mmCIF file of C-alpha atoms and ligand atoms in Angstrom:
data_model
loop_
_atom_site.group_PDB
_atom_site.id
_atom_site.type_symbol
_atom_site.label_atom_id
_atom_site.label_comp_id
_atom_site.label_asym_id
_atom_site.label_seq_id
_atom_site.Cartn_x
_atom_site.Cartn_y
_atom_site.Cartn_z
ATOM 1 C CA MET A 1 30.432 -80.343 -41.423
ATOM 2 C CA LYS A 2 31.951 -81.454 -44.322
ATOM 3 C CA THR A 3 30.283 -82.310 -47.722
ATOM 4 C CA LEU A 4 29.940 -84.900 -49.945
ATOM 5 C CA PHE A 5 33.108 -83.323 -52.217
ATOM 6 C CA ASN A 6 35.137 -83.299 -48.068
ATOM 7 C CA GLU A 7 34.714 -78.927 -48.967
ATOM 8 C CA PRO A 8 34.550 -77.663 -45.392
ATOM 9 C CA THR A 9 30.989 -75.926 -45.543
ATOM 10 C CA THR A 10 29.443 -72.598 -43.220
ATOM 11 C CA ASN A 11 26.492 -70.666 -42.956
ATOM 12 C CA THR A 12 23.985 -74.052 -42.954
ATOM 13 C CA LEU A 13 20.502 -73.881 -41.493
ATOM 14 C CA ARG A 14 20.531 -77.615 -41.597
ATOM 15 C CA GLU A 15 23.384 -77.490 -38.737
ATOM 16 C CA SER A 16 21.305 -75.266 -37.134
ATOM 17 C CA GLU A 17 18.448 -77.858 -36.258
ATOM 18 C CA LYS A 18 16.091 -75.692 -34.742
ATOM 19 C CA VAL A 19 15.809 -73.419 -36.243
ATOM 20 C CA TYR A 20 15.014 -75.577 -40.194
ATOM 21 C CA ARG A 21 12.118 -76.418 -38.312
ATOM 22 C CA LYS A 22 10.898 -73.423 -36.976
ATOM 23 C CA LEU A 23 10.713 -72.177 -40.832
ATOM 24 C CA GLN A 24 9.520 -75.487 -42.254
ATOM 25 C CA LEU A 25 6.414 -74.890 -40.050
ATOM 26 C CA ASN A 26 5.994 -72.107 -40.687
ATOM 27 C CA TYR A 27 5.979 -72.113 -44.445
ATOM 28 C CA GLN A 28 3.499 -75.417 -44.156
ATOM 29 C CA ARG A 29 1.334 -73.645 -42.304
ATOM 30 C CA ASN A 30 1.268 -70.896 -44.407
ATOM 31 C CA LYS A 31 0.410 -73.153 -47.265
ATOM 32 C CA GLN A 32 -1.753 -74.405 -46.299
ATOM 33 C CA GLN A 33 -3.639 -71.750 -44.851
ATOM 34 C CA ASP A 34 -2.937 -69.259 -47.671
ATOM 35 C CA ARG A 35 -6.034 -66.790 -48.173
ATOM 36 C CA THR A 36 -5.332 -65.849 -51.554
ATOM 37 C CA GLU A 37 -8.520 -67.126 -53.152
ATOM 38 C CA MET A 38 -10.588 -66.068 -50.352
ATOM 39 C CA LEU A 39 -9.407 -62.452 -51.205
ATOM 40 C CA ASP A 40 -9.435 -62.522 -55.025
ATOM 41 C CA GLU A 41 -13.340 -64.206 -54.724
ATOM 42 C CA ALA A 42 -14.423 -61.243 -52.292
ATOM 43 C CA ALA A 43 -12.522 -58.545 -54.057
ATOM 44 C CA GLN A 44 -14.528 -60.049 -57.159
ATOM 45 C CA SER A 45 -17.498 -59.461 -55.224
ATOM 46 C CA PHE A 46 -17.261 -56.354 -53.608
ATOM 47 C CA HIS A 47 -19.785 -54.056 -54.302
ATOM 48 C CA TYR A 48 -19.171 -50.627 -52.190
ATOM 49 C CA GLU A 49 -23.727 -50.302 -52.742
ATOM 50 C CA THR A 50 -24.439 -53.705 -50.868
ATOM 51 C CA CYS A 51 -22.360 -51.828 -47.524
ATOM 52 C CA LYS A 52 -22.373 -48.620 -48.499
ATOM 53 C CA ASN A 53 -23.798 -47.551 -44.949
ATOM 54 C CA GLU A 54 -22.558 -49.857 -42.636
ATOM 55 C CA TYR A 55 -19.732 -50.118 -40.274
ATOM 56 C CA TRP A 56 -16.436 -51.612 -41.884
ATOM 57 C CA ASN A 57 -14.508 -51.004 -38.652
ATOM 58 C CA PRO A 58 -14.501 -50.180 -35.234
ATOM 59 C CA GLU A 59 -16.024 -47.303 -35.104
ATOM 60 C CA GLU A 60 -12.316 -45.548 -33.505
ATOM 61 C CA PHE A 61 -10.989 -46.599 -36.301
ATOM 62 C CA SER A 62 -12.669 -43.380 -38.450
ATOM 63 C CA LEU A 63 -10.896 -40.710 -40.553
ATOM 64 C CA LEU A 64 -11.017 -38.022 -37.957
ATOM 65 C CA TYR A 65 -11.628 -39.839 -35.295
ATOM 66 C CA GLY A 66 -12.579 -37.776 -32.289
ATOM 67 C CA THR A 67 -11.560 -34.378 -33.523
ATOM 68 C CA PRO A 68 -14.271 -31.773 -33.707
ATOM 69 C CA LEU A 69 -15.083 -33.233 -36.959
ATOM 70 C CA TRP A 70 -16.128 -36.833 -35.333
ATOM 71 C CA ASP A 71 -17.996 -34.671 -32.712
ATOM 72 C CA GLN A 72 -20.316 -32.871 -35.459
ATOM 73 C CA ALA A 73 -20.406 -35.455 -38.249
ATOM 74 C CA SER A 74 -24.190 -37.031 -38.822
ATOM 75 C CA ALA A 75 -24.086 -41.294 -38.523
ATOM 76 C CA SER A 76 -23.772 -41.315 -42.299
ATOM 77 C CA GLN A 77 -20.811 -38.715 -42.726
ATOM 78 C CA LYS A 78 -19.509 -41.067 -39.454
ATOM 79 C CA ILE A 79 -19.504 -44.276 -41.183
ATOM 80 C CA ILE A 80 -17.921 -42.637 -44.697
ATOM 81 C CA LEU A 81 -15.663 -41.400 -42.313
ATOM 82 C CA ASN A 82 -15.221 -44.883 -41.539
ATOM 83 C CA HIS A 83 -14.150 -46.251 -45.055
ATOM 84 C CA LEU A 84 -12.225 -43.264 -46.003
ATOM 85 C CA TYR A 85 -9.906 -45.205 -43.282
ATOM 86 C CA TRP A 86 -10.578 -48.147 -43.979
ATOM 87 C CA VAL A 87 -8.968 -46.437 -48.125
ATOM 88 C CA ALA A 88 -6.354 -44.408 -46.221
ATOM 89 C CA TYR A 89 -5.416 -47.196 -44.813
ATOM 90 C CA TYR A 90 -4.926 -49.880 -46.779
ATOM 91 C CA SER A 91 -3.759 -47.494 -49.492
ATOM 92 C CA GLN A 92 -0.558 -46.999 -47.299
ATOM 93 C CA ILE A 93 -0.449 -51.102 -47.274
ATOM 94 C CA ILE A 94 -0.156 -50.730 -51.024
ATOM 95 C CA SER A 95 2.493 -48.602 -50.664
ATOM 96 C CA ALA A 96 4.712 -50.997 -48.042
ATOM 97 C CA GLU A 97 4.118 -53.892 -49.356
ATOM 98 C CA ILE A 98 4.556 -52.636 -53.178
ATOM 99 C CA ALA A 99 8.404 -52.280 -50.922
ATOM 100 C CA THR A 100 8.546 -55.593 -49.686
ATOM 101 C CA ILE A 101 7.917 -57.819 -52.922
ATOM 102 C CA LEU A 102 11.006 -56.087 -54.049
ATOM 103 C CA PHE A 103 12.892 -56.903 -50.900
ATOM 104 C CA ASN A 104 11.935 -59.853 -50.789
ATOM 105 C CA GLN A 105 13.077 -60.705 -53.750
ATOM 106 C CA THR A 106 16.349 -59.183 -53.459
ATOM 107 C CA SER A 107 16.972 -60.487 -50.225
ATOM 108 C CA ALA A 108 15.451 -63.828 -51.687
ATOM 109 C CA ALA A 109 18.827 -63.261 -54.584
ATOM 110 C CA GLY A 110 20.676 -62.467 -51.726
ATOM 111 C CA LEU A 111 20.075 -65.608 -49.705
ATOM 112 C CA TYR A 112 19.511 -68.777 -51.382
ATOM 113 C CA ALA A 113 23.444 -67.951 -52.670
ATOM 114 C CA GLN A 114 23.440 -70.241 -49.559
ATOM 115 C CA GLU A 115 24.051 -73.696 -49.676
ATOM 116 C CA ASP A 116 20.686 -75.281 -48.017
ATOM 117 C CA PHE A 117 18.634 -71.725 -47.554
ATOM 118 C CA ARG A 118 15.909 -73.022 -50.564
ATOM 119 C CA LEU A 119 13.106 -73.308 -48.301
ATOM 120 C CA ILE A 120 13.750 -69.424 -46.936
ATOM 121 C CA CYS A 121 13.360 -68.759 -50.441
ATOM 122 C CA ASP A 122 10.301 -70.625 -51.054
ATOM 123 C CA MET A 123 8.446 -69.401 -48.183
ATOM 124 C CA LEU A 124 9.484 -65.798 -49.375
ATOM 125 C CA ASP A 125 7.874 -66.678 -52.866
ATOM 126 C CA LEU A 126 5.187 -67.262 -51.273
ATOM 127 C CA GLU A 127 4.805 -64.477 -49.000
ATOM 128 C CA SER A 128 5.313 -61.415 -52.404
ATOM 129 C CA ALA A 129 2.789 -63.957 -54.255
ATOM 130 C CA GLN A 130 -0.047 -63.212 -51.432
ATOM 131 C CA GLU A 131 1.493 -59.595 -51.309
ATOM 132 C CA ARG A 132 0.718 -58.820 -55.000
ATOM 133 C CA THR A 133 -3.040 -60.513 -53.573
ATOM 134 C CA HIS A 134 -3.540 -58.098 -50.824
ATOM 135 C CA ILE A 135 -2.453 -54.942 -53.037
ATOM 136 C CA SER A 136 -4.714 -56.384 -55.678
ATOM 137 C CA ALA A 137 -7.490 -56.297 -52.723
ATOM 138 C CA PHE A 138 -7.287 -53.094 -51.664
ATOM 139 C CA LYS A 139 -7.097 -51.621 -54.443
ATOM 140 C CA THR A 140 -9.851 -53.606 -55.486
ATOM 141 C CA VAL A 141 -12.471 -51.443 -52.789
ATOM 142 C CA SER A 142 -10.437 -48.619 -52.423
ATOM 143 C CA GLU A 143 -11.144 -47.255 -56.425
ATOM 144 C CA GLN A 144 -14.646 -48.920 -55.859
ATOM 145 C CA VAL A 145 -15.404 -46.805 -53.394
ATOM 146 C CA GLU A 146 -13.856 -42.592 -54.311
ATOM 147 C CA SER A 147 -14.671 -43.644 -57.802
ATOM 148 C CA ALA A 148 -18.611 -43.490 -56.098
ATOM 149 C CA LEU A 149 -18.104 -40.970 -53.530
ATOM 150 C CA PHE A 150 -15.418 -38.462 -55.010
ATOM 151 C CA GLY A 151 -15.557 -38.641 -58.999
ATOM 152 C CA LYS A 152 -11.383 -38.608 -57.815
ATOM 153 C CA ARG A 153 -8.478 -40.163 -56.666
ATOM 154 C CA ILE A 154 -8.086 -38.718 -52.735
ATOM 155 C CA PHE A 155 -6.334 -41.495 -51.333
ATOM 156 C CA THR A 156 -5.326 -43.774 -54.032
ATOM 157 C CA TYR A 157 -2.970 -43.551 -56.797
ATOM 158 C CA PRO A 158 -2.561 -45.594 -59.513
ATOM 159 C CA MET A 159 0.173 -48.707 -59.573
ATOM 160 C CA ARG A 160 3.234 -47.715 -59.400
ATOM 161 C CA GLY A 161 7.077 -49.492 -58.341
ATOM 162 C CA PRO A 162 8.724 -49.751 -54.708
ATOM 163 C CA TYR A 163 11.158 -47.084 -55.509
ATOM 164 C CA GLY A 164 8.646 -43.938 -54.445
ATOM 165 C CA GLU A 165 8.323 -43.140 -50.661
ATOM 166 C CA THR A 166 6.785 -45.400 -48.928
ATOM 167 C CA MET A 167 5.391 -43.290 -46.939
ATOM 168 C CA VAL A 168 2.382 -41.953 -49.148
ATOM 169 C CA TYR A 169 2.023 -39.138 -46.533
ATOM 170 C CA ALA A 170 5.621 -38.318 -45.870
ATOM 171 C CA ASP A 171 7.704 -34.799 -45.578
ATOM 172 C CA THR A 172 9.016 -34.830 -48.261
ATOM 173 C CA ASN A 173 10.240 -33.109 -51.002
ATOM 174 C CA VAL A 174 12.136 -33.910 -54.384
ATOM 175 C CA LEU A 175 15.015 -33.939 -53.587
ATOM 176 C CA LYS A 176 14.762 -36.261 -50.528
ATOM 177 C CA THR A 177 12.305 -38.528 -52.603
ATOM 178 C CA TRP A 178 15.373 -38.712 -55.128
ATOM 179 C CA TRP A 179 18.351 -39.431 -52.348
ATOM 180 C CA LYS A 180 15.327 -42.367 -50.626
ATOM 181 C CA LYS A 181 15.318 -43.490 -54.197
ATOM 182 C CA LEU A 182 18.766 -43.984 -54.089
ATOM 183 C CA GLN A 183 19.374 -45.380 -50.974
ATOM 184 C CA LEU A 184 16.676 -48.494 -51.857
ATOM 185 C CA GLN A 185 18.208 -48.769 -54.922
ATOM 186 C CA CYS A 186 21.826 -49.186 -53.004
ATOM 187 C CA PHE A 187 19.930 -51.520 -50.559
ATOM 188 C CA GLY A 188 18.449 -53.362 -53.464
ATOM 189 C CA LEU A 189 21.495 -53.647 -55.086
ATOM 190 C CA LEU A 190 23.995 -54.885 -51.841
ATOM 191 C CA SER A 191 21.520 -56.897 -50.252
ATOM 192 C CA SER A 192 21.114 -59.502 -53.387
ATOM 193 C CA GLY A 193 24.564 -60.003 -53.100
ATOM 194 C CA ASN A 194 24.795 -59.921 -49.331
ATOM 195 C CA THR A 195 23.623 -62.639 -46.895
ATOM 196 C CA PHE A 196 23.104 -61.161 -43.789
ATOM 197 C CA LEU A 197 21.933 -57.320 -45.520
ATOM 198 C CA ALA A 198 19.590 -59.737 -47.431
ATOM 199 C CA CYS A 199 19.020 -61.637 -44.420
ATOM 200 C CA GLN A 200 19.064 -58.223 -41.986
ATOM 201 C CA TYR A 201 16.141 -56.817 -44.079
ATOM 202 C CA PHE A 202 13.377 -59.064 -42.253
ATOM 203 C CA THR A 203 14.794 -56.495 -39.147
ATOM 204 C CA VAL A 204 13.400 -54.285 -40.641
ATOM 205 C CA ARG A 205 10.524 -56.112 -41.875
ATOM 206 C CA GLY A 206 9.424 -57.363 -38.866
ATOM 207 C CA VAL A 207 9.634 -54.018 -37.270
ATOM 208 C CA ARG A 208 7.021 -52.321 -39.938
ATOM 209 C CA THR A 209 4.883 -55.116 -40.255
ATOM 210 C CA LEU A 210 4.589 -54.787 -35.591
ATOM 211 C CA ASN A 211 3.077 -51.878 -36.690
ATOM 212 C CA GLY A 212 0.396 -53.087 -38.918
ATOM 213 C CA LYS A 213 -0.211 -55.409 -36.579
ATOM 214 C CA LEU A 214 -1.094 -53.443 -33.534
ATOM 215 C CA VAL A 215 -4.022 -51.575 -35.660
ATOM 216 C CA GLN A 216 -4.227 -54.709 -38.234
ATOM 217 C CA HIS A 217 -5.653 -56.376 -35.066
ATOM 218 C CA LYS A 218 -7.857 -54.746 -34.310
ATOM 219 C CA LEU A 219 -9.347 -54.430 -37.794
ATOM 220 C CA SER A 220 -9.323 -58.122 -37.948
ATOM 221 C CA GLY A 221 -11.322 -58.328 -34.763
ATOM 222 C CA TYR A 222 -14.408 -57.074 -36.289
ATOM 223 C CA TYR A 223 -14.884 -59.766 -38.869
ATOM 224 C CA GLN A 224 -13.961 -62.446 -36.226
ATOM 225 C CA THR A 225 -16.207 -60.795 -33.452
ATOM 226 C CA HIS A 226 -18.964 -60.237 -36.176
ATOM 227 C CA PRO A 227 -22.297 -61.967 -35.222
ATOM 228 C CA GLU A 228 -23.672 -62.806 -38.904
ATOM 229 C CA LYS A 229 -19.823 -63.747 -40.338
ATOM 230 C CA GLU A 230 -21.341 -64.105 -44.134
ATOM 231 C CA LYS A 231 -23.477 -60.773 -43.552
ATOM 232 C CA ALA A 232 -20.158 -58.956 -43.083
ATOM 233 C CA PRO A 233 -19.347 -56.436 -44.760
ATOM 234 C CA ILE A 234 -16.308 -57.769 -47.219
ATOM 235 C CA PRO A 235 -13.484 -55.194 -46.472
ATOM 236 C CA ALA A 236 -13.673 -56.346 -43.207
ATOM 237 C CA LYS A 237 -13.935 -59.278 -44.541
ATOM 238 C CA ILE A 238 -10.217 -58.240 -46.167
ATOM 239 C CA SER A 239 -8.627 -56.505 -42.995
ATOM 240 C CA TYR A 240 -9.961 -60.727 -41.556
ATOM 241 C CA TYR A 241 -8.535 -62.211 -44.131
ATOM 242 C CA HIS A 242 -5.004 -60.010 -44.693
ATOM 243 C CA PHE A 243 -4.213 -60.651 -40.153
ATOM 244 C CA MET A 244 -4.021 -63.603 -41.217
ATOM 245 C CA ASP A 245 -1.307 -63.830 -43.827
ATOM 246 C CA GLU A 246 1.188 -60.772 -42.064
ATOM 247 C CA SER A 247 0.622 -63.287 -38.986
ATOM 248 C CA PHE A 248 2.832 -65.420 -41.093
ATOM 249 C CA HIS A 249 5.084 -63.152 -42.600
ATOM 250 C CA PHE A 250 5.603 -61.847 -39.295
ATOM 251 C CA ASN A 251 6.279 -65.293 -38.481
ATOM 252 C CA SER A 252 9.065 -65.709 -40.781
ATOM 253 C CA SER A 253 10.434 -61.894 -40.518
ATOM 254 C CA THR A 254 11.233 -63.394 -36.930
ATOM 255 C CA ILE A 255 12.904 -65.754 -37.153
ATOM 256 C CA LEU A 256 14.683 -64.773 -40.608
ATOM 257 C CA SER A 257 15.944 -61.515 -38.220
ATOM 258 C CA HIS A 258 16.774 -62.996 -34.746
ATOM 259 C CA ASP A 259 17.321 -67.311 -35.572
ATOM 260 C CA VAL A 260 18.547 -66.954 -39.437
ATOM 261 C CA VAL A 261 21.295 -64.255 -38.914
ATOM 262 C CA LYS A 262 23.046 -66.193 -36.031
ATOM 263 C CA CYS A 263 23.608 -69.146 -38.633
ATOM 264 C CA LEU A 264 26.106 -66.806 -40.642
ATOM 265 C CA LYS A 265 29.594 -65.303 -39.783
ATOM 266 C CA ASN A 266 29.378 -62.406 -37.994
ATOM 267 C CA PRO A 267 28.709 -59.375 -39.689
ATOM 268 C CA THR A 268 31.543 -57.235 -40.476
ATOM 269 C CA ALA A 269 31.656 -53.381 -39.652
ATOM 270 C CA PHE A 270 30.300 -52.134 -43.036
ATOM 271 C CA GLU A 271 27.476 -54.400 -42.819
ATOM 272 C CA GLN A 272 26.863 -53.391 -39.401
ATOM 273 C CA PHE A 273 26.455 -49.985 -40.458
ATOM 274 C CA VAL A 274 24.190 -51.040 -43.355
ATOM 275 C CA ALA A 275 22.225 -52.643 -41.257
ATOM 276 C CA ASN A 276 21.876 -49.029 -38.460
ATOM 277 C CA LEU A 277 20.704 -47.075 -41.882
ATOM 278 C CA GLY A 278 17.793 -49.261 -42.196
ATOM 279 C CA LEU A 279 16.930 -48.856 -39.160
ATOM 280 C CA ARG A 280 17.325 -45.640 -38.463
ATOM 281 C CA GLY A 281 15.700 -45.099 -41.868
ATOM 282 C CA CYS A 282 12.674 -47.232 -40.235
ATOM 283 C CA GLN A 283 12.871 -44.562 -36.947
ATOM 284 C CA LYS A 284 13.092 -42.265 -39.423
ATOM 285 C CA ASP A 285 9.318 -42.696 -41.552
ATOM 286 C CA HIS A 286 7.947 -43.239 -38.371
ATOM 287 C CA TYR A 287 8.968 -40.297 -36.775
ATOM 288 C CA HIS A 288 5.173 -38.327 -36.988
ATOM 289 C CA PHE A 289 2.067 -39.684 -36.364
ATOM 290 C CA SER A 290 -1.425 -38.497 -37.692
ATOM 291 C CA VAL A 291 -4.154 -37.073 -35.961
ATOM 292 C CA ALA A 292 -7.152 -37.902 -39.059
ATOM 293 C CA ILE A 293 -5.372 -42.056 -39.237
ATOM 294 C CA ASN A 294 -4.223 -43.461 -36.321
ATOM 295 C CA GLY A 295 -1.475 -45.919 -36.826
ATOM 296 C CA ILE A 296 -0.332 -44.668 -39.858
ATOM 297 C CA PHE A 297 2.511 -42.586 -39.700
ATOM 298 C CA TRP A 298 1.890 -39.944 -41.875
ATOM 299 C CA TYR A 299 3.015 -35.909 -41.710
ATOM 300 C CA ASP A 300 -0.386 -34.813 -41.595
ATOM 301 C CA PRO A 301 1.006 -30.445 -43.391
ATOM 302 C CA ALA A 302 1.247 -33.461 -46.351
ATOM 303 C CA LEU A 303 -2.362 -34.342 -45.861
ATOM 304 C CA TYR A 304 -3.833 -31.010 -45.774
ATOM 305 C CA PRO A 305 -4.660 -30.998 -49.441
ATOM 306 C CA ALA A 306 -6.882 -34.218 -49.424
ATOM 307 C CA ILE A 307 -8.379 -33.980 -45.593
ATOM 308 C CA TYR A 308 -9.868 -30.185 -47.123
ATOM 309 C CA GLN A 309 -10.756 -32.076 -50.511
ATOM 310 C CA VAL A 310 -12.728 -34.634 -48.525
ATOM 311 C CA LEU A 311 -14.364 -31.565 -46.452
ATOM 312 C CA CYS A 312 -15.367 -30.100 -49.300
ATOM 313 C CA SER A 313 -16.841 -32.573 -51.618
ATOM 314 C CA GLU A 314 -21.017 -33.154 -50.911
ATOM 315 C CA ILE A 315 -20.264 -35.894 -48.375
ATOM 316 C CA PHE A 316 -19.260 -32.923 -45.838
ATOM 317 C CA GLY A 317 -20.732 -29.620 -48.138
ATOM 318 C CA MET A 318 -17.913 -27.041 -46.241
ATOM 319 C CA SER A 319 -17.345 -23.789 -48.087
ATOM 320 C CA ASP A 320 -13.605 -22.686 -48.640
ATOM 321 C CA ARG A 321 -13.827 -20.531 -44.581
ATOM 322 C CA GLU A 322 -15.332 -23.488 -43.140
ATOM 323 C CA ALA A 323 -13.067 -26.586 -44.278
ATOM 324 C CA LYS A 324 -10.004 -24.746 -43.577
ATOM 325 C CA GLU A 325 -11.478 -23.357 -40.268
ATOM 326 C CA MET A 326 -12.608 -27.212 -39.030
ATOM 327 C CA MET A 327 -8.722 -28.390 -40.299
ATOM 328 C CA ARG A 328 -7.716 -25.343 -37.962
ATOM 329 C CA ARG A 329 -9.722 -27.095 -35.241
ATOM 330 C CA CYS A 330 -9.161 -30.649 -35.876
ATOM 331 C CA PHE A 331 -5.290 -30.331 -36.380
ATOM 332 C CA THR A 332 -3.798 -27.949 -34.423
ATOM 333 C CA GLU A 333 -5.724 -28.507 -31.268
ATOM 334 C CA GLU A 334 -5.603 -31.380 -28.102
ATOM 335 C CA SER A 335 -8.055 -33.493 -28.885
ATOM 336 C CA LEU A 336 -8.983 -37.649 -27.722
ATOM 337 C CA GLY A 337 -8.047 -38.298 -31.260
ATOM 338 C CA LEU A 338 -4.641 -36.652 -30.549
ATOM 339 C CA HIS A 339 -4.329 -38.790 -28.015
ATOM 340 C CA ARG A 340 -4.980 -42.164 -29.010
ATOM 341 C CA SER A 341 -2.848 -41.863 -32.355
ATOM 342 C CA CYS A 342 0.012 -40.384 -29.896
ATOM 343 C CA GLN A 343 -0.519 -43.659 -27.788
ATOM 344 C CA THR A 344 -0.284 -46.233 -31.034
ATOM 345 C CA HIS A 345 3.461 -44.727 -31.500
ATOM 346 C CA GLU A 346 4.357 -45.244 -28.452
ATOM 347 C CA GLU A 347 2.940 -48.676 -28.191
ATOM 348 C CA ALA A 348 4.512 -48.638 -32.002
ATOM 349 C CA ILE A 349 7.438 -47.669 -30.097
ATOM 350 C CA ALA A 350 7.133 -49.430 -27.361
ATOM 351 C CA SER A 351 6.775 -52.336 -29.374
ATOM 352 C CA TYR A 352 10.027 -52.410 -31.728
ATOM 353 C CA LYS A 353 11.629 -51.242 -28.668
ATOM 354 C CA VAL A 354 11.940 -55.470 -27.947
ATOM 355 C CA TYR A 355 11.828 -56.434 -30.906
ATOM 356 C CA LEU A 356 15.325 -55.381 -30.987
ATOM 357 C CA GLU A 357 16.195 -56.899 -28.112
ATOM 358 C CA LYS A 358 17.506 -59.890 -29.244
ATOM 359 C CA VAL A 359 19.662 -57.802 -31.788
ATOM 360 C CA ASP A 360 23.233 -57.171 -31.216
ATOM 361 C CA TYR A 361 24.719 -55.218 -33.893
ATOM 362 C CA ALA A 362 21.701 -52.023 -33.302
ATOM 363 C CA TRP A 363 22.732 -49.407 -32.764
ATOM 364 C CA LYS A 364 22.025 -48.013 -28.810
ATOM 365 C CA SER A 365 19.318 -45.251 -30.682
ATOM 366 C CA ASN A 366 17.829 -47.986 -32.397
ATOM 367 C CA ARG A 367 17.778 -50.613 -29.600
ATOM 368 C CA GLU A 368 15.999 -47.300 -27.406
ATOM 369 C CA MET A 369 13.680 -46.002 -30.417
ATOM 370 C CA GLU A 370 15.432 -42.866 -29.986
ATOM 371 C CA ILE A 371 15.069 -41.027 -33.262
ATOM 372 C CA MET A 372 11.439 -41.553 -32.512
ATOM 373 C CA ALA A 373 10.961 -40.782 -28.792
ATOM 374 C CA ALA A 374 11.876 -37.750 -29.581
ATOM 375 C CA ASN A 375 8.494 -36.807 -31.733
ATOM 376 C CA SER A 376 5.822 -35.903 -28.478
ATOM 377 C CA LEU A 377 2.425 -34.302 -28.321
ATOM 378 C CA SER A 378 2.941 -30.498 -27.772
ATOM 379 C CA LYS A 379 5.869 -30.820 -30.475
ATOM 380 C CA TYR A 380 3.081 -32.400 -33.358
ATOM 381 C CA LEU A 381 0.348 -29.502 -31.906
ATOM 382 C CA SER A 382 3.343 -26.634 -32.524
ATOM 383 C CA LEU A 383 4.411 -28.019 -36.331
ATOM 384 C CA GLN A 384 0.789 -28.018 -36.956
ATOM 385 C CA LYS A 385 0.079 -24.678 -35.691
ATOM 386 C CA GLN A 386 3.134 -23.433 -38.157
ATOM 387 C CA ALA A 387 2.517 -25.767 -40.879
ATOM 388 C CA PHE A 388 -1.031 -24.960 -41.169
ATOM 389 C CA ALA A 389 -0.350 -21.350 -40.150
ATOM 390 C CA LYS A 390 1.681 -21.818 -44.296
ATOM 391 C CA PHE A 391 -1.727 -23.693 -45.380
ATOM 392 C CA GLU A 392 -3.907 -21.148 -44.309
HETATM 393 FE FE1 FE2 B 1 0.163 -58.079 -46.615
HETATM 394 FE FE1 FE2 B 2 3.335 -59.299 -45.440
#
């Protein structure tokens, strides 16, 4: 194909009418159904007082569901554990979305260098604006809840930048956090000047969104099937609106990482290497699973202090000894909750594998999710036993 000036062009999207059309459709639908106003309105009208006596998520999406703590909790404590799941879950989502905003922008920089990629960049602008709305809604609710229940932060944190650990409770230390920051900064720089890497970011984003979809689909169902939607608790409504927005984001990740990438010239060995490092990093981030919170791949030993505070708060009123004994049973023994969390981890692995089937430059270790798949229920338990002995 030649342009008006008879220049040879490469990497045009228009040449692939089908891909262009898919992108256009996804972007237009997202714009038409944009939930920004509804989310802002919901967050603004949230008062914990008015919905503190009801569930916000299906029962199994409660903090420490299916553990000895859950089994002995009173009806009102169970409701609070259900709210705390919401708070903890979306505090993790805030962190992931802070990073997403940055990489949407650096990737857009790497993509708008191409002749007719404006559509993709406009779509990413909309998605970034939506992420800011999501963050603000999650933050408003979570902070109000923690302020009412504890008078201090437990799972929430003040607003922060994109270069920290994306996993709020990770197996990390000062050195690892510093190294992570350097890697994120490098990837930002590289992707902003490299179309292939910019495009490949969406493979990682797609995988991460798949993880979100597994749980958020169920959280959103609570509102969808609520007998009286107008009276449904606001956090459930927020879960639903958020899930709707994220479905479009997932579609765009898929189109970018499966189709648009094929419109570019083949990646160099270096580009393939960096892309695979990104996927490997994602596997490492998603290696663990948590008995406390099904569907978020937190490193439980990092979570002990937060759970300890919850148990010693007025809600459970446990003494130091009681709290530690309860934690020992919850974290180091087999339970229904642990089985469910492990099962979600396995489901995630299976869905990531399917997603990567179409990514032909992925290493076998990434395509088969070898790092993630190496974890297991028995490994979880032996790790917890060691870590908990130190904590005690
Ligand atoms: Fe979001
Ligand atoms: Fe998103």
